[in-house]
C-alpha atoms as a PDB file:
ATOM      1  CA  UNK A   1       0.000   0.000   0.000  1.00  0.00           C
ATOM      2  CA  UNK A   2       2.894   2.332   0.732  1.00  0.00           C
ATOM      3  CA  UNK A   3       4.696   1.475  -2.502  1.00  0.00           C
ATOM      4  CA  UNK A   4       1.669   2.361  -4.657  1.00  0.00           C
ATOM      5  CA  UNK A   5       0.550   5.436  -2.785  1.00  0.00           C
ATOM      6  CA  UNK A   6      -2.499   3.925  -1.149  1.00  0.00           C
ATOM      7  CA  UNK A   7      -3.959   2.213  -4.228  1.00  0.00           C
ATOM      8  CA  UNK A   8      -3.637  -1.396  -3.062  1.00  0.00           C
ATOM      9  CA  UNK A   9      -6.569  -3.824  -3.108  1.00  0.00           C
ATOM     10  CA  UNK A  10      -6.033  -7.200  -1.409  1.00  0.00           C
ATOM     11  CA  UNK A  11      -7.766 -10.387  -2.590  1.00  0.00           C
ATOM     12  CA  UNK A  12      -7.533 -13.539  -0.475  1.00  0.00           C
ATOM     13  CA  UNK A  13      -8.816 -17.035  -1.122  1.00  0.00           C
ATOM     14  CA  UNK A  14      -8.997 -20.289   0.803  1.00  0.00           C
ATOM     15  CA  UNK A  15      -6.854 -22.123  -1.763  1.00  0.00           C
ATOM     16  CA  UNK A  16      -7.721 -24.807  -4.302  1.00  0.00           C
ATOM     17  CA  UNK A  17      -4.530 -26.769  -4.996  1.00  0.00           C
ATOM     18  CA  UNK A  18      -4.136 -29.976  -3.054  1.00  0.00           C
ATOM     19  CA  UNK A  19      -0.376 -30.045  -3.694  1.00  0.00           C
ATOM     20  CA  UNK A  20       0.043 -26.770  -1.777  1.00  0.00           C
ATOM     21  CA  UNK A  21      -1.805 -28.077   1.267  1.00  0.00           C
ATOM     22  CA  UNK A  22       0.279 -31.259   1.208  1.00  0.00           C
ATOM     23  CA  UNK A  23       3.496 -29.252   0.964  1.00  0.00           C
ATOM     24  CA  UNK A  24       2.669 -27.589   4.298  1.00  0.00           C
ATOM     25  CA  UNK A  25       1.161 -30.745   5.828  1.00  0.00           C
ATOM     26  CA  UNK A  26      -2.223 -29.029   6.156  1.00  0.00           C
ATOM     27  CA  UNK A  27      -5.580 -30.669   5.549  1.00  0.00           C
ATOM     28  CA  UNK A  28      -7.648 -29.016   2.857  1.00  0.00           C
ATOM     29  CA  UNK A  29     -10.700 -29.804   5.005  1.00  0.00           C
ATOM     30  CA  UNK A  30      -9.626 -26.997   7.342  1.00  0.00           C
ATOM     31  CA  UNK A  31      -9.899 -24.351   4.630  1.00  0.00           C
ATOM     32  CA  UNK A  32     -13.021 -22.635   6.033  1.00  0.00           C
ATOM     33  CA  UNK A  33     -11.801 -22.397   9.623  1.00  0.00           C
ATOM     34  CA  UNK A  34      -8.299 -21.320   8.585  1.00  0.00           C
ATOM     35  CA  UNK A  35      -9.764 -18.659   6.323  1.00  0.00           C
ATOM     36  CA  UNK A  36     -11.831 -17.233   9.171  1.00  0.00           C
ATOM     37  CA  UNK A  37      -8.838 -17.128  11.494  1.00  0.00           C
ATOM     38  CA  UNK A  38      -6.513 -15.638   8.906  1.00  0.00           C
ATOM     39  CA  UNK A  39      -9.005 -12.887   8.104  1.00  0.00           C
ATOM     40  CA  UNK A  40      -9.081 -12.012  11.809  1.00  0.00           C
ATOM     41  CA  UNK A  41      -5.300 -11.912  11.915  1.00  0.00           C
ATOM     42  CA  UNK A  42      -4.967  -9.835   8.776  1.00  0.00           C
ATOM     43  CA  UNK A  43      -7.347  -7.136   9.940  1.00  0.00           C
ATOM     44  CA  UNK A  44      -5.698  -7.031  13.361  1.00  0.00           C
ATOM     45  CA  UNK A  45      -2.246  -6.703  11.793  1.00  0.00           C
ATOM     46  CA  UNK A  46      -3.457  -3.750   9.746  1.00  0.00           C
ATOM     47  CA  UNK A  47      -5.387  -1.930  12.446  1.00  0.00           C
ATOM     48  CA  UNK A  48      -3.936  -2.608  15.905  1.00  0.00           C
ATOM     49  CA  UNK A  49      -0.393  -2.071  17.193  1.00  0.00           C
ATOM     50  CA  UNK A  50       0.568  -4.190  18.978  1.00  0.00           C
ATOM     51  CA  UNK A  51      -1.978  -6.989  18.793  1.00  0.00           C
ATOM     52  CA  UNK A  52      -2.383 -10.378  20.430  1.00  0.00           C
ATOM     53  CA  UNK A  53      -4.415 -13.310  19.184  1.00  0.00           C
ATOM     54  CA  UNK A  54      -5.219 -16.795  20.389  1.00  0.00           C
ATOM     55  CA  UNK A  55      -7.061 -19.077  18.006  1.00  0.00           C
ATOM     56  CA  UNK A  56      -7.238 -22.645  16.795  1.00  0.00           C
ATOM     57  CA  UNK A  57      -4.141 -22.354  14.598  1.00  0.00           C
ATOM     58  CA  UNK A  58      -2.231 -19.328  15.902  1.00  0.00           C
ATOM     59  CA  UNK A  59      -1.182 -18.034  19.295  1.00  0.00           C
ATOM     60  CA  UNK A  60       0.470 -14.624  19.027  1.00  0.00           C
ATOM     61  CA  UNK A  61       1.362 -12.034  21.658  1.00  0.00           C
ATOM     62  CA  UNK A  62       2.305  -8.371  21.277  1.00  0.00           C
ATOM     63  CA  UNK A  63       2.889  -8.450  17.523  1.00  0.00           C
ATOM     64  CA  UNK A  64       3.455  -5.156  15.735  1.00  0.00           C
ATOM     65  CA  UNK A  65       3.380  -4.929  11.933  1.00  0.00           C
ATOM     66  CA  UNK A  66       5.103  -1.954  10.280  1.00  0.00           C
ATOM     67  CA  UNK A  67       4.775   0.059   8.149  1.00  0.00           C
ATOM     68  CA  UNK A  68       1.060   0.505   8.598  1.00  0.00           C
ATOM     69  CA  UNK A  69      -1.047   0.825   5.449  1.00  0.00           C
ATOM     70  CA  UNK A  70      -1.797   4.255   4.048  1.00  0.00           C
ATOM     71  CA  UNK A  71      -5.494   3.483   3.553  1.00  0.00           C
ATOM     72  CA  UNK A  72      -7.600   3.558   6.705  1.00  0.00           C
ATOM     73  CA  UNK A  73      -8.607   1.431   8.399  1.00  0.00           C
ATOM     74  CA  UNK A  74      -6.893  -0.819   5.843  1.00  0.00           C
ATOM     75  CA  UNK A  75      -6.739  -1.497   2.089  1.00  0.00           C
ATOM     76  CA  UNK A  76      -9.940  -2.766   0.457  1.00  0.00           C
ATOM     77  CA  UNK A  77     -10.208  -6.464   1.278  1.00  0.00           C
ATOM     78  CA  UNK A  78     -11.761  -8.934  -1.154  1.00  0.00           C
ATOM     79  CA  UNK A  79     -12.577 -12.610  -0.798  1.00  0.00           C
ATOM     80  CA  UNK A  80     -12.085 -14.690  -3.909  1.00  0.00           C
ATOM     81  CA  UNK A  81     -14.826 -17.314  -4.050  1.00  0.00           C
ATOM     82  CA  UNK A  82     -16.440 -19.807  -6.394  1.00  0.00           C
ATOM     83  CA  UNK A  83     -18.909 -21.488  -4.008  1.00  0.00           C
ATOM     84  CA  UNK A  84     -21.931 -20.105  -2.122  1.00  0.00           C
ATOM     85  CA  UNK A  85     -20.401 -20.903   1.274  1.00  0.00           C
ATOM     86  CA  UNK A  86     -17.331 -18.793   0.582  1.00  0.00           C
ATOM     87  CA  UNK A  87     -19.497 -16.018  -0.849  1.00  0.00           C
ATOM     88  CA  UNK A  88     -21.578 -16.042   2.323  1.00  0.00           C
ATOM     89  CA  UNK A  89     -18.405 -15.734   4.402  1.00  0.00           C
ATOM     90  CA  UNK A  90     -17.500 -12.566   2.535  1.00  0.00           C
ATOM     91  CA  UNK A  91     -21.007 -11.230   3.034  1.00  0.00           C
ATOM     92  CA  UNK A  92     -21.070 -11.878   6.790  1.00  0.00           C
ATOM     93  CA  UNK A  93     -17.869  -9.942   7.182  1.00  0.00           C
ATOM     94  CA  UNK A  94     -18.939  -7.088   4.931  1.00  0.00           C
ATOM     95  CA  UNK A  95     -16.031  -7.710   2.558  1.00  0.00           C
ATOM     96  CA  UNK A  96     -15.860  -7.231  -1.189  1.00  0.00           C
ATOM     97  CA  UNK A  97     -16.519 -10.297  -3.333  1.00  0.00           C
ATOM     98  CA  UNK A  98     -14.200 -11.415  -6.149  1.00  0.00           C
ATOM     99  CA  UNK A  99     -16.600 -13.792  -7.856  1.00  0.00           C
ATOM    100  CA  UNK A 100     -15.431 -16.848  -9.759  1.00  0.00           C
ATOM    101  CA  UNK A 101     -18.985 -17.910 -10.501  1.00  0.00           C
ATOM    102  CA  UNK A 102     -21.888 -16.642 -12.569  1.00  0.00           C
ATOM    103  CA  UNK A 103     -24.570 -18.675 -10.801  1.00  0.00           C
ATOM    104  CA  UNK A 104     -27.436 -16.602  -9.344  1.00  0.00           C
ATOM    105  CA  UNK A 105     -27.492 -18.671  -6.140  1.00  0.00           C
ATOM    106  CA  UNK A 106     -23.843 -17.774  -5.553  1.00  0.00           C
ATOM    107  CA  UNK A 107     -24.629 -14.047  -5.522  1.00  0.00           C
ATOM    108  CA  UNK A 108     -27.824 -14.649  -3.548  1.00  0.00           C
ATOM    109  CA  UNK A 109     -25.744 -16.302  -0.811  1.00  0.00           C
ATOM    110  CA  UNK A 110     -23.461 -13.273  -0.643  1.00  0.00           C
ATOM    111  CA  UNK A 111     -26.211 -10.654  -0.612  1.00  0.00           C
ATOM    112  CA  UNK A 112     -28.303 -12.589   1.908  1.00  0.00           C
ATOM    113  CA  UNK A 113     -25.363 -12.947   4.312  1.00  0.00           C
ATOM    114  CA  UNK A 114     -24.429  -9.306   3.771  1.00  0.00           C
ATOM    115  CA  UNK A 115     -27.896  -8.095   4.734  1.00  0.00           C
ATOM    116  CA  UNK A 116     -28.213 -10.619   7.555  1.00  0.00           C
ATOM    117  CA  UNK A 117     -25.062  -9.258   9.180  1.00  0.00           C
ATOM    118  CA  UNK A 118     -26.333  -5.692   8.924  1.00  0.00           C
ATOM    119  CA  UNK A 119     -24.023  -4.525   6.131  1.00  0.00           C
ATOM    120  CA  UNK A 120     -25.208  -2.171   3.418  1.00  0.00           C
ATOM    121  CA  UNK A 121     -25.002  -3.140  -0.244  1.00  0.00           C
ATOM    122  CA  UNK A 122     -23.529   0.305  -0.925  1.00  0.00           C
ATOM    123  CA  UNK A 123     -20.496  -0.481   1.255  1.00  0.00           C
ATOM    124  CA  UNK A 124     -19.123  -3.281  -0.928  1.00  0.00           C
ATOM    125  CA  UNK A 125     -17.921  -4.072  -4.438  1.00  0.00           C
ATOM    126  CA  UNK A 126     -18.495  -7.251  -6.448  1.00  0.00           C
ATOM    127  CA  UNK A 127     -16.156  -8.218  -9.271  1.00  0.00           C
ATOM    128  CA  UNK A 128     -16.559 -10.820 -11.997  1.00  0.00           C
ATOM    129  CA  UNK A 129     -13.618 -12.099 -14.037  1.00  0.00           C
ATOM    130  CA  UNK A 130     -13.813 -12.549 -17.797  1.00  0.00           C
ATOM    131  CA  UNK A 131     -11.185 -13.841 -20.192  1.00  0.00           C
ATOM    132  CA  UNK A 132     -11.576 -11.241 -22.947  1.00  0.00           C
ATOM    133  CA  UNK A 133      -9.994 -10.831 -26.368  1.00  0.00           C
ATOM    134  CA  UNK A 134     -11.206  -7.677 -28.119  1.00  0.00           C
ATOM    135  CA  UNK A 135     -10.608  -7.887 -31.864  1.00  0.00           C
ATOM    136  CA  UNK A 136     -12.043  -7.014 -35.273  1.00  0.00           C
ATOM    137  CA  UNK A 137     -10.829 -10.355 -36.648  1.00  0.00           C
ATOM    138  CA  UNK A 138     -13.122 -13.350 -36.935  1.00  0.00           C
ATOM    139  CA  UNK A 139     -13.665 -14.409 -33.290  1.00  0.00           C
ATOM    140  CA  UNK A 140     -13.838 -18.127 -34.035  1.00  0.00           C
ATOM    141  CA  UNK A 141     -10.596 -18.008 -35.999  1.00  0.00           C
ATOM    142  CA  UNK A 142      -8.934 -16.073 -33.157  1.00  0.00           C
ATOM    143  CA  UNK A 143     -10.083 -18.620 -30.585  1.00  0.00           C
ATOM    144  CA  UNK A 144      -9.070 -21.568 -32.740  1.00  0.00           C
ATOM    145  CA  UNK A 145      -5.610 -20.074 -33.273  1.00  0.00           C
ATOM    146  CA  UNK A 146      -4.868 -20.379 -29.562  1.00  0.00           C
ATOM    147  CA  UNK A 147      -7.286 -23.166 -28.673  1.00  0.00           C
ATOM    148  CA  UNK A 148      -4.534 -25.379 -27.231  1.00  0.00           C
ATOM    149  CA  UNK A 149      -3.639 -22.661 -24.719  1.00  0.00           C
ATOM    150  CA  UNK A 150      -7.248 -22.034 -23.759  1.00  0.00           C
ATOM    151  CA  UNK A 151      -7.912 -25.747 -23.281  1.00  0.00           C
ATOM    152  CA  UNK A 152      -4.706 -26.196 -21.279  1.00  0.00           C
ATOM    153  CA  UNK A 153      -5.744 -23.355 -18.980  1.00  0.00           C
ATOM    154  CA  UNK A 154      -9.226 -24.633 -18.244  1.00  0.00           C
ATOM    155  CA  UNK A 155      -8.127 -28.280 -18.066  1.00  0.00           C
ATOM    156  CA  UNK A 156      -5.652 -27.220 -15.364  1.00  0.00           C
ATOM    157  CA  UNK A 157      -8.396 -25.575 -13.304  1.00  0.00           C
ATOM    158  CA  UNK A 158     -10.666 -28.576 -13.834  1.00  0.00           C
ATOM    159  CA  UNK A 159      -7.931 -30.947 -12.661  1.00  0.00           C
ATOM    160  CA  UNK A 160      -6.939 -29.110  -9.490  1.00  0.00           C
ATOM    161  CA  UNK A 161     -10.575 -28.585  -8.510  1.00  0.00           C
ATOM    162  CA  UNK A 162     -11.233 -32.288  -8.930  1.00  0.00           C
ATOM    163  CA  UNK A 163      -8.158 -33.195  -6.871  1.00  0.00           C
ATOM    164  CA  UNK A 164      -9.275 -31.131  -3.903  1.00  0.00           C
ATOM    165  CA  UNK A 165     -12.930 -32.126  -4.169  1.00  0.00           C
ATOM    166  CA  UNK A 166     -14.412 -28.869  -5.448  1.00  0.00           C
ATOM    167  CA  UNK A 167     -17.226 -28.871  -8.041  1.00  0.00           C
ATOM    168  CA  UNK A 168     -15.933 -29.219 -11.606  1.00  0.00           C
ATOM    169  CA  UNK A 169     -15.375 -26.474 -14.147  1.00  0.00           C
ATOM    170  CA  UNK A 170     -18.273 -26.532 -16.575  1.00  0.00           C
ATOM    171  CA  UNK A 171     -17.368 -27.291 -20.174  1.00  0.00           C
ATOM    172  CA  UNK A 172     -19.462 -26.701 -23.286  1.00  0.00           C
ATOM    173  CA  UNK A 173     -22.151 -29.357 -23.495  1.00  0.00           C
ATOM    174  CA  UNK A 174     -21.699 -31.689 -26.462  1.00  0.00           C
ATOM    175  CA  UNK A 175     -18.370 -30.236 -27.601  1.00  0.00           C
ATOM    176  CA  UNK A 176     -15.111 -32.170 -27.489  1.00  0.00           C
ATOM    177  CA  UNK A 177     -12.938 -30.094 -29.836  1.00  0.00           C
ATOM    178  CA  UNK A 178     -13.896 -26.722 -28.275  1.00  0.00           C
ATOM    179  CA  UNK A 179     -14.827 -27.652 -24.697  1.00  0.00           C
ATOM    180  CA  UNK A 180     -14.283 -24.237 -23.122  1.00  0.00           C
ATOM    181  CA  UNK A 181     -15.241 -21.902 -25.946  1.00  0.00           C
ATOM    182  CA  UNK A 182     -18.008 -20.233 -23.958  1.00  0.00           C
ATOM    183  CA  UNK A 183     -15.539 -19.264 -21.242  1.00  0.00           C
ATOM    184  CA  UNK A 184     -13.575 -17.021 -23.609  1.00  0.00           C
ATOM    185  CA  UNK A 185     -15.235 -13.763 -24.667  1.00  0.00           C
ATOM    186  CA  UNK A 186     -13.824 -12.993 -28.126  1.00  0.00           C
ATOM    187  CA  UNK A 187     -15.242 -10.310 -30.393  1.00  0.00           C
ATOM    188  CA  UNK A 188     -15.449  -6.709 -31.483  1.00  0.00           C
ATOM    189  CA  UNK A 189     -15.650  -3.919 -28.897  1.00  0.00           C
ATOM    190  CA  UNK A 190     -19.367  -3.696 -29.606  1.00  0.00           C
ATOM    191  CA  UNK A 191     -19.865  -7.424 -29.011  1.00  0.00           C
ATOM    192  CA  UNK A 192     -17.764  -7.415 -25.840  1.00  0.00           C
ATOM    193  CA  UNK A 193     -19.643  -4.403 -24.494  1.00  0.00           C
ATOM    194  CA  UNK A 194     -23.025  -5.979 -25.245  1.00  0.00           C
ATOM    195  CA  UNK A 195     -22.117  -9.163 -23.351  1.00  0.00           C
ATOM    196  CA  UNK A 196     -20.750  -7.240 -20.376  1.00  0.00           C
ATOM    197  CA  UNK A 197     -23.784  -4.982 -20.268  1.00  0.00           C
ATOM    198  CA  UNK A 198     -26.013  -8.025 -20.154  1.00  0.00           C
ATOM    199  CA  UNK A 199     -23.853  -9.480 -17.398  1.00  0.00           C
ATOM    200  CA  UNK A 200     -24.056  -6.327 -15.301  1.00  0.00           C
ATOM    201  CA  UNK A 201     -27.811  -6.166 -15.804  1.00  0.00           C
ATOM    202  CA  UNK A 202     -28.427  -9.756 -14.707  1.00  0.00           C
ATOM    203  CA  UNK A 203     -25.923  -9.994 -11.833  1.00  0.00           C
ATOM    204  CA  UNK A 204     -24.995  -7.544  -9.037  1.00  0.00           C
ATOM    205  CA  UNK A 205     -21.548  -6.928 -10.531  1.00  0.00           C
ATOM    206  CA  UNK A 206     -19.799  -3.593  -9.977  1.00  0.00           C
ATOM    207  CA  UNK A 207     -16.389  -4.397 -11.474  1.00  0.00           C
ATOM    208  CA  UNK A 208     -15.228  -6.371 -14.492  1.00  0.00           C
ATOM    209  CA  UNK A 209     -11.805  -8.036 -14.320  1.00  0.00           C
ATOM    210  CA  UNK A 210     -10.235  -8.551 -17.749  1.00  0.00           C
ATOM    211  CA  UNK A 211      -7.911 -11.552 -17.700  1.00  0.00           C
ATOM    212  CA  UNK A 212      -6.115 -13.383 -20.472  1.00  0.00           C
ATOM    213  CA  UNK A 213      -4.862 -16.875 -21.176  1.00  0.00           C
ATOM    214  CA  UNK A 214      -1.166 -17.365 -20.411  1.00  0.00           C
ATOM    215  CA  UNK A 215       1.067 -17.895 -23.426  1.00  0.00           C
ATOM    216  CA  UNK A 216      -0.847 -15.799 -25.936  1.00  0.00           C
ATOM    217  CA  UNK A 217       1.573 -13.430 -27.742  1.00  0.00           C
ATOM    218  CA  UNK A 218       1.643 -10.060 -25.988  1.00  0.00           C
ATOM    219  CA  UNK A 219       2.654  -7.750 -28.853  1.00  0.00           C
ATOM    220  CA  UNK A 220       0.561  -9.404 -31.559  1.00  0.00           C
ATOM    221  CA  UNK A 221      -2.630 -10.181 -29.621  1.00  0.00           C
ATOM    222  CA  UNK A 222      -2.828  -9.026 -26.004  1.00  0.00           C
ATOM    223  CA  UNK A 223      -1.687  -5.434 -26.411  1.00  0.00           C
ATOM    224  CA  UNK A 224      -4.027  -4.690 -29.370  1.00  0.00           C
ATOM    225  CA  UNK A 225      -6.850  -6.384 -27.462  1.00  0.00           C
ATOM    226  CA  UNK A 226      -6.274  -4.318 -24.330  1.00  0.00           C
ATOM    227  CA  UNK A 227      -5.959  -1.135 -26.396  1.00  0.00           C
ATOM    228  CA  UNK A 228      -9.318  -1.742 -28.059  1.00  0.00           C
ATOM    229  CA  UNK A 229     -10.843  -2.604 -24.685  1.00  0.00           C
ATOM    230  CA  UNK A 230      -9.451   0.547 -23.073  1.00  0.00           C
ATOM    231  CA  UNK A 231     -10.461   2.842 -25.919  1.00  0.00           C
ATOM    232  CA  UNK A 232     -13.900   1.504 -26.779  1.00  0.00           C
ATOM    233  CA  UNK A 233     -15.236  -0.677 -23.948  1.00  0.00           C
ATOM    234  CA  UNK A 234     -14.052   0.817 -20.666  1.00  0.00           C
ATOM    235  CA  UNK A 235     -15.505   4.323 -21.233  1.00  0.00           C
ATOM    236  CA  UNK A 236     -18.917   2.768 -21.802  1.00  0.00           C
ATOM    237  CA  UNK A 237     -18.644   0.457 -18.793  1.00  0.00           C
ATOM    238  CA  UNK A 238     -17.991   3.421 -16.503  1.00  0.00           C
ATOM    239  CA  UNK A 239     -21.440   4.759 -17.326  1.00  0.00           C
ATOM    240  CA  UNK A 240     -23.253   1.522 -16.400  1.00  0.00           C
END
């Protein structure tokens, strides 16, 4: 927060790679309780000097974290979540939600917990991540050109979610050659904007996160895509 002049946002998640839990000899079944405790510790570290804490996993006395953040009481805190239970945790605590789901029941869980804990909807932000390629080229040809990278990306997420016991990543029904096509938004600025407008109208989303598949050429594809997005899509999204 100090390095960037008070512009830091912090997103935390409970984790979804079994290999990481095994590396630290930690059971993935303790994800919810560890997340709750770590959120307590993080907010204490930001806001109280010194602080002490005794919990299920940590026993700390007279800890002082410096430098303190520029933003008060602390940088905006987001919970990354893909399941209703995790969304509800964010809502109970009045934290921002970094959504990795487009299911209505997921957002219902967040908003219900938010209201139940006495937090105002106006106090929080909700983001939704899209993998976006903005282009005037034929969108199907663009996707097919880098299909191996797209499939590798989503197969990886599907595999690690399966290993840890999380619900699977949904693939396109009835498609074997293009199993994740619907997860990649590829099209003209007008097409991209229309899809995002529909998204913002149907879900309580306040921020769009534009991500990209790793390995796609930066100079030839990603930079022109981001430039088109910045010039023609972002100004219109601000007005939504």
